[in-house]
Amino acid sequence: MDSRIESRVGVQADAELIWDIIADLGAWERWNPHEVQVSGAIAYGGTIELTERLPGQAERRVAARVGEWQPMAQLVWMERRGWLFRAIRYFEIEELAPGRCIVANGAILSGLRGELFHDRHRQAIKAAYAEIGEGLRRAAEG
């Protein structure tokens, strides 16, 4: 069974501007307090490497594969932590009207260890994703 953790935030900016901020991987540290030192290529089969700093957990280096991406709409990357844990991480941009968007960022955790991880860390990760969303909102509206 898959477990989802997601945060959504309204952003007073165009989808193009929000996408430009997300696509600039090297600048994530300016607005994203939990996923830093980001590098890689947004391309099908490309890789994204980052340092993850989630509350209550040890800092760790993540190497993930880009699964899907569509400019001004979504970025999805996937990480496997052994055969019992898979994490899909994403940003989705929904433009409601010019200059008004909803941005979701979250994770889908699967596998036995993924479910256990979700149960143990859900509240802390949800709070971290809310902080990421707020940081992105401030960067886009600033």
Coordinates of C-alpha atoms in Angstrom, one line a residue:
M1 CA 0.0 0.0 0.0
D2 CA 1.2 3.5 -0.8
S3 CA 1.3 6.3 1.7
R4 CA 1.2 10.0 0.6
I5 CA 2.4 13.0 2.5
E6 CA 1.6 16.3 0.8
S7 CA 1.5 20.1 1.4
R8 CA -0.3 22.6 -0.9
V9 CA 0.1 26.3 -0.9
G10 CA -1.5 29.2 -2.9
V11 CA 1.1 31.3 -4.8
Q12 CA 0.4 34.7 -6.4
A13 CA 2.7 34.1 -9.4
D14 CA 2.6 32.7 -12.9
A15 CA 3.3 29.0 -13.4
E16 CA 6.3 29.9 -15.6
L17 CA 8.0 31.8 -12.7
I18 CA 7.3 29.0 -10.2
W19 CA 8.7 26.5 -12.7
D20 CA 11.8 28.6 -13.3
I21 CA 12.5 28.6 -9.5
I22 CA 12.0 24.8 -9.2
A23 CA 14.1 24.1 -12.3
D24 CA 17.1 26.1 -11.0
L25 CA 18.3 23.1 -8.9
G26 CA 21.5 24.9 -7.7
A27 CA 19.4 27.7 -6.1
W28 CA 17.1 25.5 -4.0
E29 CA 19.1 26.4 -0.9
R30 CA 17.8 29.9 -1.2
W31 CA 14.1 28.9 -0.6
N32 CA 14.2 25.2 0.4
P33 CA 15.4 24.6 4.0
H34 CA 15.2 20.8 3.8
E35 CA 16.6 19.8 0.4
V36 CA 19.9 21.5 -0.2
Q37 CA 23.1 21.1 -2.2
V38 CA 20.9 20.1 -5.2
S39 CA 22.4 19.2 -8.6
G40 CA 21.5 17.2 -11.6
A41 CA 19.6 17.3 -14.8
I42 CA 15.8 17.6 -15.3
A43 CA 15.4 15.2 -18.2
Y44 CA 13.8 11.9 -18.6
G45 CA 16.0 9.4 -16.9
G46 CA 18.2 12.2 -15.5
T47 CA 19.4 12.2 -12.0
I48 CA 18.9 14.6 -9.1
E49 CA 21.3 14.5 -6.2
L50 CA 20.6 16.4 -3.0
T51 CA 21.2 16.5 0.7
E52 CA 18.0 15.9 2.7
R53 CA 17.6 17.5 6.1
L54 CA 14.3 16.3 7.6
P55 CA 13.4 17.0 11.2
G56 CA 14.3 14.1 13.6
Q57 CA 16.4 12.3 11.0
A58 CA 20.1 12.2 10.2
E59 CA 21.1 14.3 7.2
R60 CA 21.6 12.1 4.2
R61 CA 22.6 12.3 0.6
V62 CA 20.0 11.3 -1.9
A63 CA 20.5 10.2 -5.5
A64 CA 17.2 9.9 -7.4
R65 CA 16.1 9.4 -11.0
V66 CA 13.8 11.8 -12.7
G67 CA 10.6 10.0 -13.5
E68 CA 8.4 12.6 -15.1
W69 CA 8.6 16.3 -15.7
Q70 CA 6.6 18.9 -17.6
P71 CA 7.7 22.5 -17.6
M72 CA 5.3 24.8 -15.7
A73 CA 3.4 21.7 -14.4
Q74 CA 5.4 19.0 -12.5
L75 CA 8.7 17.5 -11.5
V76 CA 8.8 13.9 -10.2
W77 CA 11.8 12.1 -8.9
M78 CA 12.2 8.5 -7.5
E79 CA 14.5 6.9 -5.0
R80 CA 14.8 3.3 -4.1
R81 CA 16.1 2.4 -0.6
G82 CA 16.5 -1.3 -1.0
W83 CA 13.7 -3.6 -2.2
L84 CA 11.4 -2.8 0.7
F85 CA 11.2 1.0 0.3
R86 CA 10.5 3.3 -2.6
A87 CA 10.0 7.1 -2.4
I88 CA 8.5 9.2 -5.1
R89 CA 9.0 12.9 -4.5
Y90 CA 7.2 15.6 -6.5
F91 CA 6.3 19.2 -7.1
E92 CA 3.0 20.0 -9.0
I93 CA 1.9 23.4 -10.2
E94 CA -1.7 24.0 -11.0
E95 CA -2.5 27.4 -12.6
L96 CA -5.9 28.6 -11.6
A97 CA -5.7 31.9 -13.5
P98 CA -2.9 34.0 -14.7
G99 CA -0.8 34.9 -11.7
R100 CA -2.5 32.5 -9.4
C101 CA -1.4 28.9 -8.8
I102 CA -1.6 26.1 -6.3
V103 CA 1.7 24.3 -5.7
A104 CA 1.8 20.9 -4.2
N105 CA 4.9 19.2 -3.0
G106 CA 4.9 15.8 -1.4
A107 CA 6.0 12.2 -1.4
I108 CA 4.5 8.8 -2.1
L109 CA 6.1 6.1 0.0
S110 CA 5.7 2.4 -0.8
G111 CA 6.9 -0.9 0.3
L112 CA 6.9 -2.4 3.9
R113 CA 9.7 -0.1 5.1
G114 CA 8.1 2.9 3.3
E115 CA 4.8 2.4 5.3
L116 CA 6.7 2.1 8.6
F117 CA 8.7 5.2 7.8
H118 CA 5.5 7.0 6.9
D119 CA 3.9 6.0 10.2
R120 CA 6.9 7.1 12.3
H121 CA 7.7 10.4 10.5
R122 CA 4.5 11.6 8.9
Q123 CA 4.0 14.7 11.1
A124 CA 7.6 15.9 10.9
I125 CA 7.7 15.4 7.1
K126 CA 4.4 17.1 6.6
A127 CA 5.7 20.1 8.5
A128 CA 8.9 20.1 6.5
Y129 CA 7.0 20.0 3.2
A130 CA 4.8 22.9 4.4
E131 CA 8.0 24.9 5.1
I132 CA 9.3 24.0 1.6
G133 CA 6.0 25.2 0.1
E134 CA 6.1 28.5 2.0
G135 CA 9.7 29.0 1.0
L136 CA 8.8 28.5 -2.7
R137 CA 5.8 30.9 -2.3
R138 CA 8.0 33.6 -0.8
A139 CA 10.6 33.2 -3.5
A140 CA 7.9 33.4 -6.3
E141 CA 6.0 36.3 -4.7
G142 CA 9.1 38.2 -3.6

